[in-house]
PDB file of C-alpha atoms in Angstrom:
ATOM      1  CA  MET J 175     -20.264   8.891  -6.580  1.00 39.00           C
ATOM      2  CA  LYS J 176     -17.554   6.363  -5.900  1.00 36.00           C
ATOM      3  CA  HIS J 177     -16.432   5.625  -2.363  1.00 35.00           C
ATOM      4  CA  LEU J 178     -13.265   3.796  -1.463  1.00 36.00           C
ATOM      5  CA  ILE J 179     -13.185   1.534   1.580  1.00 32.00           C
ATOM      6  CA  LEU J 180      -9.521   1.012   2.194  1.00 33.00           C
ATOM      7  CA  PRO J 181      -7.303  -0.449   4.911  1.00 33.00           C
ATOM      8  CA  LEU J 182      -4.644   1.919   6.136  1.00 30.00           C
ATOM      9  CA  ALA J 183      -2.244   0.411   3.594  1.00 33.00           C
ATOM     10  CA  GLY J 184      -1.646  -2.424   6.015  1.00 32.00           C
ATOM     11  CA  LEU J 185       0.209  -0.062   8.316  1.00 29.00           C
ATOM     12  CA  VAL J 186      -0.354  -1.338  11.834  1.00 28.00           C
ATOM     13  CA  LEU J 187       2.392   0.479  13.665  1.00 29.00           C
ATOM     14  CA  LEU J 188       2.905  -0.037  17.393  1.00 27.00           C
ATOM     15  CA  PHE J 189       5.504   2.187  18.981  1.00 28.00           C
ATOM     16  CA  HIS J 190       7.558   2.394  22.143  1.00 29.00           C
ATOM     17  CA  SER J 191       9.085   5.522  23.682  1.00 30.00           C
ATOM     18  CA  CYS J 192      12.056   7.158  21.980  1.00 31.00           C
ATOM     19  CA  SER J 193      15.477   6.260  23.309  1.00 29.00           C
ATOM     20  CA  ASP J 194      17.379   5.804  20.051  1.00 32.00           C
ATOM     21  CA  PRO J 195      20.656   7.488  19.127  1.00 30.00           C
ATOM     22  CA  ASP J 196      20.633  10.516  16.844  1.00 32.00           C
ATOM     23  CA  TYR J 197      21.377   8.366  13.812  1.00 29.00           C
ATOM     24  CA  PHE J 198      19.539   5.119  13.171  1.00 30.00           C
ATOM     25  CA  ILE J 199      19.901   3.555   9.738  1.00 31.00           C
ATOM     26  CA  ASN J 200      18.703   0.102   8.731  1.00 33.00           C
ATOM     27  CA  ASN J 201      18.565  -0.567   5.030  1.00 32.00           C
ATOM     28  CA  THR J 202      18.883  -4.349   5.343  1.00 30.00           C
ATOM     29  CA  ASP J 203      15.399  -5.268   6.535  1.00 29.00           C
ATOM     30  CA  PRO J 204      13.763  -7.077   3.596  1.00 27.00           C
ATOM     31  CA  VAL J 205      10.263  -6.976   5.098  1.00 26.00           C
ATOM     32  CA  SER J 206       7.925  -4.445   3.480  1.00 28.00           C
ATOM     33  CA  THR J 207       6.741  -1.745   5.862  1.00 30.00           C
ATOM     34  CA  GLU J 208       3.311  -2.100   4.259  1.00 30.00           C
ATOM     35  CA  THR J 209       2.799  -5.607   5.629  1.00 28.00           C
ATOM     36  CA  ARG J 210       4.580  -5.685   8.980  1.00 28.00           C
ATOM     37  CA  THR J 211       3.911  -4.693  12.551  1.00 35.00           C
ATOM     38  CA  VAL J 212       6.682  -2.402  13.768  1.00 42.00           C
ATOM     39  CA  PHE J 213       7.856  -2.049  17.366  1.00 48.00           C
ATOM     40  CA  ASP J 214      10.244   0.759  16.525  1.00 60.00           C
ATOM     41  CA  ASP J 215       9.298   4.407  16.086  1.00 75.00           C
ATOM     42  CA  SER J 216      12.698   5.569  14.814  1.00 80.00           C
ATOM     43  CA  CYS J 217      11.815   5.030  11.113  1.00 87.00           C
ATOM     44  CA  GLY J 218      15.109   3.150  10.882  1.00 82.00           C
ATOM     45  CA  TYR J 219      13.268   0.163   9.392  1.00 81.00           C
ATOM     46  CA  ALA J 220      12.340   2.485   6.487  1.00 85.00           C
ATOM     47  CA  GLY J 221      15.994   3.359   5.891  1.00 88.00           C
ATOM     48  CA  LEU J 222      15.649   6.888   7.282  1.00 94.00           C
ATOM     49  CA  ILE J 223      18.085   8.829   9.447  1.00 94.00           C
ATOM     50  CA  GLN J 224      16.636   9.907  12.782  1.00 94.00           C
ATOM     51  CA  LYS J 225      17.693  13.259  14.216  1.00 95.00           C
ATOM     52  CA  LYS J 226      16.916  14.641  17.654  1.00 94.00           C
ATOM     53  CA  ILE J 227      16.235  18.285  18.526  1.00 94.00           C
ATOM     54  CA  THR J 228      16.509  19.428  22.143  1.00 92.00           C
ATOM     55  CA  ALA J 229      16.164  23.150  21.445  1.00 89.00           C
ATOM     56  CA  CYS J 230      12.810  24.936  21.393  1.00 90.00           C
ATOM     57  CA  ASP J 231      12.007  23.851  24.977  1.00 86.00           C
ATOM     58  CA  SER J 232      11.002  20.328  23.980  1.00 90.00           C
ATOM     59  CA  LEU J 233      12.351  17.032  22.706  1.00 93.00           C
ATOM     60  CA  ARG J 234      11.565  16.673  19.001  1.00 95.00           C
ATOM     61  CA  TYR J 235      12.565  14.398  16.139  1.00 95.00           C
ATOM     62  CA  TYR J 236      12.809  14.519  12.378  1.00 96.00           C
ATOM     63  CA  TYR J 237      13.839  11.997   9.732  1.00 96.00           C
ATOM     64  CA  ILE J 238      16.085  12.353   6.692  1.00 97.00           C
ATOM     65  CA  GLN J 239      15.968  10.505   3.392  1.00 97.00           C
ATOM     66  CA  LEU J 240      19.011  10.859   1.186  1.00 97.00           C
ATOM     67  CA  PRO J 241      18.617   9.838  -2.464  1.00 97.00           C
ATOM     68  CA  ASP J 242      20.116   6.469  -3.374  1.00 95.00           C
ATOM     69  CA  SER J 243      22.686   8.211  -5.532  1.00 92.00           C
ATOM     70  CA  TYR J 244      23.643  10.713  -2.817  1.00 96.00           C
ATOM     71  CA  ASP J 245      27.039  12.314  -3.381  1.00 97.00           C
ATOM     72  CA  SER J 246      28.335  14.684  -0.704  1.00 96.00           C
ATOM     73  CA  SER J 247      30.155  16.727  -3.343  1.00 96.00           C
ATOM     74  CA  LEU J 248      26.894  17.686  -5.027  1.00 97.00           C
ATOM     75  CA  SER J 249      24.170  20.125  -3.935  1.00 98.00           C
ATOM     76  CA  TYR J 250      20.536  19.082  -3.579  1.00 98.00           C
ATOM     77  CA  PRO J 251      17.092  20.646  -3.314  1.00 98.00           C
ATOM     78  CA  LEU J 252      15.453  20.089   0.080  1.00 98.00           C
ATOM     79  CA  LEU J 253      11.829  19.050   0.665  1.00 98.00           C
ATOM     80  CA  LEU J 254      10.266  19.296   4.124  1.00 98.00           C
ATOM     81  CA  VAL J 255       7.197  17.075   4.582  1.00 98.00           C
ATOM     82  CA  PHE J 256       4.611  17.404   7.368  1.00 98.00           C
ATOM     83  CA  HIS J 257       2.120  14.655   8.177  1.00 97.00           C
ATOM     84  CA  GLY J 258      -1.489  15.101   9.325  1.00 96.00           C
ATOM     85  CA  LYS J 259      -2.852  15.194  12.862  1.00 94.00           C
ATOM     86  CA  GLY J 260      -1.843  12.176  14.909  1.00 90.00           C
ATOM     87  CA  SER J 261      -3.357  10.090  17.687  1.00 88.00           C
ATOM     88  CA  GLY J 262      -0.514  10.490  20.171  1.00 88.00           C
ATOM     89  CA  ASN J 263       0.622   6.854  19.925  1.00 85.00           C
ATOM     90  CA  LYS J 264       2.004   6.522  16.405  1.00 89.00           C
ATOM     91  CA  ASN J 265       4.859   8.136  14.507  1.00 92.00           C
ATOM     92  CA  LYS J 266       3.265   9.220  11.217  1.00 94.00           C
ATOM     93  CA  ALA J 267       6.496  10.519   9.658  1.00 94.00           C
ATOM     94  CA  CYS J 268       7.692   7.125   8.419  1.00 91.00           C
ATOM     95  CA  VAL J 269       4.855   6.526   5.961  1.00 93.00           C
ATOM     96  CA  TRP J 270       6.000   9.347   3.694  1.00 96.00           C
ATOM     97  CA  LYS J 271       8.989   7.291   2.550  1.00 95.00           C
ATOM     98  CA  GLU J 272       6.481   4.875   1.013  1.00 94.00           C
ATOM     99  CA  ARG J 273       4.462   7.664  -0.572  1.00 97.00           C
ATOM    100  CA  ILE J 274       7.153   9.789  -2.212  1.00 98.00           C
ATOM    101  CA  GLY J 275      10.436   8.026  -1.496  1.00 97.00           C
ATOM    102  CA  ASP J 276      10.886   6.716  -5.035  1.00 97.00           C
ATOM    103  CA  TRP J 277      10.521  10.264  -6.378  1.00 98.00           C
ATOM    104  CA  ILE J 278      13.090  11.574  -3.883  1.00 98.00           C
ATOM    105  CA  ASP J 279      15.516   9.011  -5.308  1.00 97.00           C
ATOM    106  CA  GLU J 280      14.666   9.608  -8.947  1.00 97.00           C
ATOM    107  CA  LYS J 281      14.536  13.421  -8.816  1.00 98.00           C
ATOM    108  CA  LYS J 282      17.601  13.632  -6.545  1.00 98.00           C
ATOM    109  CA  TYR J 283      16.199  15.529  -3.561  1.00 98.00           C
ATOM    110  CA  ILE J 284      16.950  15.354   0.120  1.00 98.00           C
ATOM    111  CA  ALA J 285      13.741  14.902   2.108  1.00 98.00           C
ATOM    112  CA  VAL J 286      13.018  15.701   5.736  1.00 98.00           C
ATOM    113  CA  TYR J 287       9.940  14.062   7.248  1.00 98.00           C
ATOM    114  CA  GLY J 288       8.804  16.086  10.238  1.00 97.00           C
ATOM    115  CA  ARG J 289       7.277  14.618  13.390  1.00 96.00           C
ATOM    116  CA  SER J 290       4.725  16.522  15.419  1.00 96.00           C
ATOM    117  CA  TYR J 291       5.241  17.091  19.136  1.00 94.00           C
ATOM    118  CA  GLU J 292       4.306  13.913  21.046  1.00 92.00           C
ATOM    119  CA  ASP J 293       2.709  12.631  17.819  1.00 93.00           C
ATOM    120  CA  PHE J 294      -0.410  14.756  18.244  1.00 93.00           C
ATOM    121  CA  HIS J 295      -0.592  17.799  15.994  1.00 94.00           C
ATOM    122  CA  TRP J 296       1.214  20.744  14.470  1.00 96.00           C
ATOM    123  CA  TYR J 297       0.385  24.118  15.938  1.00 95.00           C
ATOM    124  CA  VAL J 298      -1.293  26.292  13.306  1.00 92.00           C
ATOM    125  CA  ASP J 299      -1.932  30.025  13.665  1.00 88.00           C
ATOM    126  CA  ASP J 300      -5.470  30.912  14.828  1.00 88.00           C
ATOM    127  CA  ALA J 301      -6.345  27.312  15.733  1.00 88.00           C
ATOM    128  CA  CYS J 302      -7.649  26.188  19.119  1.00 89.00           C
ATOM    129  CA  LEU J 303      -4.792  23.719  19.517  1.00 86.00           C
ATOM    130  CA  SER J 304      -2.168  23.585  22.248  1.00 85.00           C
ATOM    131  CA  GLU J 305       0.623  25.935  21.242  1.00 90.00           C
ATOM    132  CA  VAL J 306       3.961  24.464  20.180  1.00 92.00           C
ATOM    133  CA  ASP J 307       6.889  26.473  18.825  1.00 95.00           C
ATOM    134  CA  GLU J 308       6.863  25.035  15.309  1.00 96.00           C
ATOM    135  CA  ILE J 309       8.845  27.967  13.897  1.00 96.00           C
ATOM    136  CA  CYS J 310      11.780  27.164  16.174  1.00 97.00           C
ATOM    137  CA  TYR J 311      11.464  23.472  15.263  1.00 98.00           C
ATOM    138  CA  VAL J 312      11.551  24.096  11.509  1.00 98.00           C
ATOM    139  CA  GLN J 313      14.254  26.767  11.716  1.00 98.00           C
ATOM    140  CA  THR J 314      16.403  24.355  13.724  1.00 98.00           C
ATOM    141  CA  ILE J 315      15.896  21.655  11.102  1.00 98.00           C
ATOM    142  CA  LEU J 316      16.907  24.026   8.303  1.00 98.00           C
ATOM    143  CA  SER J 317      19.983  25.207  10.199  1.00 97.00           C
ATOM    144  CA  GLU J 318      21.119  21.644  10.880  1.00 97.00           C
ATOM    145  CA  MET J 319      20.454  20.498   7.323  1.00 98.00           C
ATOM    146  CA  LYS J 320      22.400  23.405   5.828  1.00 97.00           C
ATOM    147  CA  SER J 321      25.334  22.812   8.136  1.00 97.00           C
ATOM    148  CA  THR J 322      25.420  19.067   7.418  1.00 97.00           C
ATOM    149  CA  TYR J 323      24.495  18.828   3.730  1.00 98.00           C
ATOM    150  CA  ASN J 324      25.046  20.883   0.603  1.00 97.00           C
ATOM    151  CA  ILE J 325      21.540  22.318   0.217  1.00 98.00           C
ATOM    152  CA  LYS J 326      20.408  24.502  -2.665  1.00 98.00           C
ATOM    153  CA  ASN J 327      19.133  27.526  -0.759  1.00 97.00           C
ATOM    154  CA  ASP J 328      16.960  28.646  -3.669  1.00 98.00           C
ATOM    155  CA  ARG J 329      15.234  25.262  -3.841  1.00 98.00           C
ATOM    156  CA  ILE J 330      13.801  24.578  -0.378  1.00 98.00           C
ATOM    157  CA  TYR J 331      10.183  23.405  -0.415  1.00 98.00           C
ATOM    158  CA  ALA J 332       7.482  22.445   2.071  1.00 98.00           C
ATOM    159  CA  MET J 333       4.495  20.169   1.663  1.00 98.00           C
ATOM    160  CA  GLY J 334       1.931  18.847   4.096  1.00 98.00           C
ATOM    161  CA  THR J 335      -1.344  17.015   4.376  1.00 97.00           C
ATOM    162  CA  SER J 336      -4.346  18.150   6.458  1.00 96.00           C
ATOM    163  CA  ASN J 337      -2.961  19.655   9.709  1.00 96.00           C
ATOM    164  CA  GLY J 338       0.523  19.477   8.152  1.00 97.00           C
ATOM    165  CA  GLY J 339      -0.758  21.462   5.177  1.00 97.00           C
ATOM    166  CA  GLY J 340      -2.057  24.071   7.589  1.00 96.00           C
ATOM    167  CA  LEU J 341       1.432  24.247   9.079  1.00 97.00           C
ATOM    168  CA  CYS J 342       2.829  25.124   5.634  1.00 98.00           C
ATOM    169  CA  TYR J 343       0.524  28.149   5.489  1.00 97.00           C
ATOM    170  CA  SER J 344       1.665  29.223   8.954  1.00 96.00           C
ATOM    171  CA  LEU J 345       5.361  28.743   8.160  1.00 97.00           C
ATOM    172  CA  VAL J 346       5.441  30.956   5.078  1.00 97.00           C
ATOM    173  CA  LYS J 347       4.119  33.906   7.086  1.00 96.00           C
ATOM    174  CA  GLU J 348       7.077  33.646   9.458  1.00 96.00           C
ATOM    175  CA  MET J 349       9.898  32.352   7.261  1.00 96.00           C
ATOM    176  CA  ASP J 350      11.233  33.378   3.861  1.00 95.00           C
ATOM    177  CA  ASP J 351      13.188  30.175   3.120  1.00 97.00           C
ATOM    178  CA  PHE J 352      10.651  28.417   0.916  1.00 98.00           C
ATOM    179  CA  ALA J 353      10.584  28.584  -2.875  1.00 98.00           C
ATOM    180  CA  ALA J 354       7.116  26.964  -3.064  1.00 98.00           C
ATOM    181  CA  ILE J 355       4.617  24.983  -0.991  1.00 98.00           C
ATOM    182  CA  ALA J 356       2.180  22.186  -1.756  1.00 98.00           C
ATOM    183  CA  THR J 357      -0.805  21.273   0.416  1.00 98.00           C
ATOM    184  CA  PHE J 358      -2.993  18.160   0.423  1.00 98.00           C
ATOM    185  CA  ALA J 359      -6.469  18.194   2.006  1.00 97.00           C
ATOM    186  CA  ALA J 360      -5.903  21.669   3.451  1.00 97.00           C
ATOM    187  CA  TYR J 361      -6.375  25.247   2.368  1.00 97.00           C
ATOM    188  CA  LYS J 362      -6.142  28.664   3.963  1.00 96.00           C
ATOM    189  CA  TRP J 363      -8.835  29.544   6.488  1.00 94.00           C
ATOM    190  CA  GLU J 364     -11.003  32.663   6.817  1.00 93.00           C
ATOM    191  CA  ASP J 365      -8.850  34.460   9.412  1.00 93.00           C
ATOM    192  CA  TYR J 366      -5.576  33.687   7.654  1.00 95.00           C
ATOM    193  CA  ASP J 367      -3.864  37.029   7.020  1.00 95.00           C
ATOM    194  CA  ILE J 368      -2.624  36.503   3.484  1.00 95.00           C
ATOM    195  CA  SER J 369      -1.070  39.973   3.462  1.00 95.00           C
ATOM    196  CA  LEU J 370       1.638  38.600   5.779  1.00 94.00           C
ATOM    197  CA  ALA J 371       2.515  35.802   3.363  1.00 95.00           C
ATOM    198  CA  PRO J 372       5.061  36.246   0.573  1.00 95.00           C
ATOM    199  CA  LYS J 373       4.079  35.941  -3.063  1.00 95.00           C
ATOM    200  CA  ILE J 374       4.971  32.280  -3.313  1.00 96.00           C
ATOM    201  CA  PRO J 375       3.961  29.479  -5.725  1.00 97.00           C
ATOM    202  CA  LEU J 376       1.266  27.177  -4.358  1.00 98.00           C
ATOM    203  CA  MET J 377       0.048  23.749  -5.431  1.00 98.00           C
ATOM    204  CA  GLN J 378      -3.188  22.784  -3.695  1.00 98.00           C
ATOM    205  CA  ILE J 379      -4.753  19.303  -3.920  1.00 98.00           C
ATOM    206  CA  HIS J 380      -8.200  18.625  -2.460  1.00 98.00           C
ATOM    207  CA  GLY J 381     -10.824  15.888  -2.718  1.00 98.00           C
ATOM    208  CA  THR J 382     -14.514  16.630  -3.203  1.00 98.00           C
ATOM    209  CA  ASP J 383     -15.459  13.784  -0.837  1.00 98.00           C
ATOM    210  CA  ASP J 384     -13.403  15.226   2.048  1.00 97.00           C
ATOM    211  CA  HIS J 385     -15.560  15.237   5.190  1.00 96.00           C
ATOM    212  CA  THR J 386     -12.815  16.471   7.550  1.00 95.00           C
ATOM    213  CA  ILE J 387     -11.957  19.717   5.764  1.00 96.00           C
ATOM    214  CA  PRO J 388     -14.827  19.779   3.247  1.00 97.00           C
ATOM    215  CA  TYR J 389     -14.123  21.078  -0.233  1.00 97.00           C
ATOM    216  CA  ASP J 390     -16.968  23.579   0.123  1.00 96.00           C
ATOM    217  CA  GLY J 391     -16.101  24.659   3.633  1.00 94.00           C
ATOM    218  CA  GLY J 392     -16.497  23.773   7.296  1.00 92.00           C
ATOM    219  CA  ILE J 393     -15.055  24.397  10.758  1.00 92.00           C
ATOM    220  CA  LEU J 394     -12.166  22.399  12.208  1.00 90.00           C
ATOM    221  CA  PHE J 395      -9.923  23.302  15.180  1.00 87.00           C
ATOM    222  CA  CYS J 396     -11.876  26.606  15.400  1.00 91.00           C
ATOM    223  CA  LEU J 397     -10.746  27.451  11.859  1.00 90.00           C
ATOM    224  CA  ASN J 398     -13.396  28.407   9.337  1.00 91.00           C
ATOM    225  CA  PHE J 399     -12.605  26.887   5.952  1.00 94.00           C
ATOM    226  CA  GLU J 400     -14.720  28.490   3.237  1.00 93.00           C
ATOM    227  CA  ASN J 401     -13.974  26.829  -0.109  1.00 97.00           C
ATOM    228  CA  ALA J 402     -10.942  25.058  -1.564  1.00 97.00           C
ATOM    229  CA  TYR J 403     -11.134  26.667  -5.006  1.00 96.00           C
ATOM    230  CA  THR J 404     -11.817  30.231  -3.847  1.00 95.00           C
ATOM    231  CA  SER J 405      -8.991  30.054  -1.305  1.00 96.00           C
ATOM    232  CA  CYS J 406      -6.641  29.122  -4.147  1.00 94.00           C
ATOM    233  CA  GLU J 407      -8.107  31.912  -6.277  1.00 94.00           C
ATOM    234  CA  ALA J 408      -7.367  34.374  -3.455  1.00 95.00           C
ATOM    235  CA  TRP J 409      -3.768  33.126  -3.296  1.00 95.00           C
ATOM    236  CA  ALA J 410      -3.448  33.695  -7.039  1.00 93.00           C
ATOM    237  CA  GLU J 411      -4.785  37.229  -6.660  1.00 92.00           C
ATOM    238  CA  HIS J 412      -2.259  37.770  -3.853  1.00 94.00           C
ATOM    239  CA  ASN J 413       0.426  36.652  -6.323  1.00 92.00           C
ATOM    240  CA  SER J 414      -0.828  39.296  -8.805  1.00 87.00           C
ATOM    241  CA  CYS J 415      -2.071  36.602 -11.192  1.00 85.00           C
ATOM    242  CA  LEU J 416      -4.918  37.327 -13.591  1.00 75.00           C
ATOM    243  CA  LEU J 417      -7.701  34.986 -14.661  1.00 71.00           C
ATOM    244  CA  PRO J 418      -6.880  31.266 -14.660  1.00 70.00           C
ATOM    245  CA  VAL J 419      -6.644  29.183 -17.773  1.00 71.00           C
ATOM    246  CA  ALA J 420      -9.876  27.266 -18.374  1.00 66.00           C
ATOM    247  CA  PRO J 421      -9.813  24.232 -16.045  1.00 73.00           C
ATOM    248  CA  SER J 422      -8.843  20.984 -17.737  1.00 85.00           C
ATOM    249  CA  THR J 423     -10.517  17.694 -16.827  1.00 91.00           C
ATOM    250  CA  PHE J 424      -9.370  14.147 -17.360  1.00 88.00           C
ATOM    251  CA  ALA J 425      -9.845  10.772 -15.689  1.00 93.00           C
ATOM    252  CA  ILE J 426      -7.581   8.232 -14.021  1.00 95.00           C
ATOM    253  CA  GLY J 427      -9.147   4.879 -13.242  1.00 92.00           C
ATOM    254  CA  GLY J 428     -12.606   6.381 -13.608  1.00 93.00           C
ATOM    255  CA  TYR J 429     -11.952   9.265 -11.212  1.00 96.00           C
ATOM    256  CA  ASP J 430     -12.049  12.785 -12.621  1.00 96.00           C
ATOM    257  CA  ILE J 431      -9.383  15.397 -11.878  1.00 97.00           C
ATOM    258  CA  GLN J 432      -9.911  19.085 -12.640  1.00 95.00           C
ATOM    259  CA  ILE J 433      -6.954  21.462 -12.769  1.00 94.00           C
ATOM    260  CA  ALA J 434      -7.168  25.246 -12.514  1.00 93.00           C
ATOM    261  CA  ALA J 435      -3.937  27.157 -13.119  1.00 91.00           C
ATOM    262  CA  TRP J 436      -2.826  30.733 -12.609  1.00 90.00           C
ATOM    263  CA  CYS J 437       0.515  32.067 -13.895  1.00 87.00           C
ATOM    264  CA  SER J 438       1.725  28.588 -14.763  1.00 85.00           C
ATOM    265  CA  LYS J 439       4.388  27.968 -17.382  1.00 78.00           C
ATOM    266  CA  LYS J 440       3.031  24.453 -17.782  1.00 81.00           C
ATOM    267  CA  TYR J 441      -0.625  25.295 -18.340  1.00 76.00           C
ATOM    268  CA  ILE J 442      -0.595  28.839 -19.772  1.00 67.00           C
ATOM    269  CA  ALA J 443       1.145  29.989 -22.956  1.00 60.00           C
ATOM    270  CA  LEU J 444       4.073  32.245 -22.101  1.00 52.00           C
ATOM    271  CA  ASP J 445       2.831  34.940 -24.486  1.00 51.00           C
ATOM    272  CA  SER J 446      -0.640  34.938 -22.947  1.00 60.00           C
ATOM    273  CA  PRO J 447      -1.774  38.214 -21.297  1.00 61.00           C
ATOM    274  CA  THR J 448      -2.694  36.136 -18.227  1.00 57.00           C
ATOM    275  CA  CYS J 449       0.875  34.930 -17.806  1.00 57.00           C
ATOM    276  CA  LYS J 450       2.745  38.072 -16.659  1.00 53.00           C
ATOM    277  CA  LYS J 451       6.040  36.131 -16.866  1.00 59.00           C
ATOM    278  CA  CYS J 452       4.484  33.251 -14.895  1.00 56.00           C
ATOM    279  CA  LYS J 453       6.845  33.473 -11.937  1.00 70.00           C
ATOM    280  CA  LYS J 454       4.498  32.766  -9.026  1.00 90.00           C
ATOM    281  CA  GLU J 455       2.199  30.051 -10.270  1.00 93.00           C
ATOM    282  CA  VAL J 456      -0.826  28.731  -8.412  1.00 95.00           C
ATOM    283  CA  LEU J 457      -2.362  25.324  -9.162  1.00 95.00           C
ATOM    284  CA  HIS J 458      -5.585  23.826  -7.865  1.00 96.00           C
ATOM    285  CA  TYR J 459      -6.262  20.097  -8.285  1.00 97.00           C
ATOM    286  CA  LYS J 460      -9.862  19.094  -7.632  1.00 97.00           C
ATOM    287  CA  LEU J 461      -9.966  15.330  -7.056  1.00 98.00           C
ATOM    288  CA  ASN J 462     -13.524  14.220  -7.644  1.00 97.00           C
ATOM    289  CA  ASP J 463     -14.850  11.473  -5.315  1.00 97.00           C
ATOM    290  CA  ILE J 464     -11.617  11.400  -3.269  1.00 98.00           C
ATOM    291  CA  GLY J 465     -11.759  11.914   0.486  1.00 98.00           C
ATOM    292  CA  HIS J 466      -9.531  13.400   3.172  1.00 97.00           C
ATOM    293  CA  THR J 467      -6.894  10.637   3.309  1.00 97.00           C
ATOM    294  CA  ILE J 468      -5.777  11.376  -0.228  1.00 98.00           C
ATOM    295  CA  TYR J 469      -2.680   9.193  -0.462  1.00 97.00           C
ATOM    296  CA  ASP J 470      -4.382   6.184   1.128  1.00 95.00           C
ATOM    297  CA  GLU J 471      -7.210   6.429  -1.375  1.00 97.00           C
ATOM    298  CA  ILE J 472      -5.329   7.163  -4.585  1.00 97.00           C
ATOM    299  CA  SER J 473      -2.798   4.414  -3.869  1.00 95.00           C
ATOM    300  CA  ALA J 474      -5.538   1.897  -4.691  1.00 94.00           C
ATOM    301  CA  ILE J 475      -6.171   3.431  -8.136  1.00 97.00           C
ATOM    302  CA  PRO J 476      -3.636   2.361 -10.784  1.00 96.00           C
ATOM    303  CA  GLY J 477      -1.547   5.279 -11.994  1.00 96.00           C
ATOM    304  CA  TYR J 478      -3.177   7.901  -9.741  1.00 97.00           C
ATOM    305  CA  ARG J 479      -0.469   8.311  -7.112  1.00 97.00           C
ATOM    306  CA  GLU J 480       2.173   8.266  -9.849  1.00 97.00           C
ATOM    307  CA  TYR J 481       0.397  11.067 -11.683  1.00 96.00           C
ATOM    308  CA  ILE J 482       0.016  13.248  -8.577  1.00 97.00           C
ATOM    309  CA  ASN J 483       3.645  12.749  -7.551  1.00 98.00           C
ATOM    310  CA  ASP J 484       4.878  13.494 -11.070  1.00 98.00           C
ATOM    311  CA  GLU J 485       2.862  16.722 -11.039  1.00 97.00           C
ATOM    312  CA  LEU J 486       4.144  17.569  -7.559  1.00 98.00           C
ATOM    313  CA  PHE J 487       7.825  17.227  -8.416  1.00 98.00           C
ATOM    314  CA  ASP J 488       7.379  18.971 -11.772  1.00 97.00           C
ATOM    315  CA  PHE J 489       5.853  21.875  -9.830  1.00 97.00           C
ATOM    316  CA  PHE J 490       8.836  22.037  -7.475  1.00 98.00           C
ATOM    317  CA  LYS J 491      11.286  21.806 -10.368  1.00 97.00           C
ATOM    318  CA  ARG J 492       9.698  24.829 -12.092  1.00 94.00           C
ATOM    319  CA  ASN J 493       9.893  27.061  -9.035  1.00 95.00           C
ATOM    320  CA  LYS J 494      12.869  28.429  -7.162  1.00 95.00           C
ATOM    321  CA  LEU J 495      13.674  31.621  -5.265  1.00 93.00           C
TER     322      LEU J 495
END
């Protein structure tokens, strides 16, 4: 088994308290965010737009990336991105520009990078975490984005990693805005009431060397995670999908990836009896020998991050309300 010992991509971010205006844009800084120490938590150094929310009984922030070719006369799909659990002293929203920002530009999306309350965690249903009104936070974001930009209402997506992935599962039970969700290093837990969730496409990515939310199950934040594959299988059954296509396996940089697909136009022939029109696909990516911090680890393997991001945006492109 291969183990990666990686620095946190050189991201040593030191932050002060928030006192910035609603909009903070700085596209002129030539210094790479991967190699600098930052004394600014606004994400302005990453070329993002900071927005402030004072509703929902708390002060919250989120950050907007517009594609380089942004044209206000055109409409755009919207992707909401939720980071993992934080330490309380670092804004983890900014790093997502480095991870998927080039794809936002190329595929012509608008991205919103969410920021957890006081940089600690997202509140997830059933978890023993301090309760925060995340539904109000996300609904406020969507309302503001729709009133400010020309958003394609049938192409609004959510993705998250770890605790942020758990938030995606909570959101879809309460909101019907999302055309599809993608989760990294997270899957539904035992007490998750899937009957309350819509039949919605899901892309799930999980590493076999994850020791935080283990692939084969474990308990975190009082949530009992049973198995990454079987949780995806249950989501497929919820979507009225039949048996998956036989999992395919291939390698990138010596690391194996296995893909299981249900109701997928990409992986299942449209005339197959398992397709059933393939409208609510479910995909499971098993990343062998990859741990919990998926993006940090795959970024060190040539071509790996590019492959995952290509698959991610192809998945979003195929699915709309």
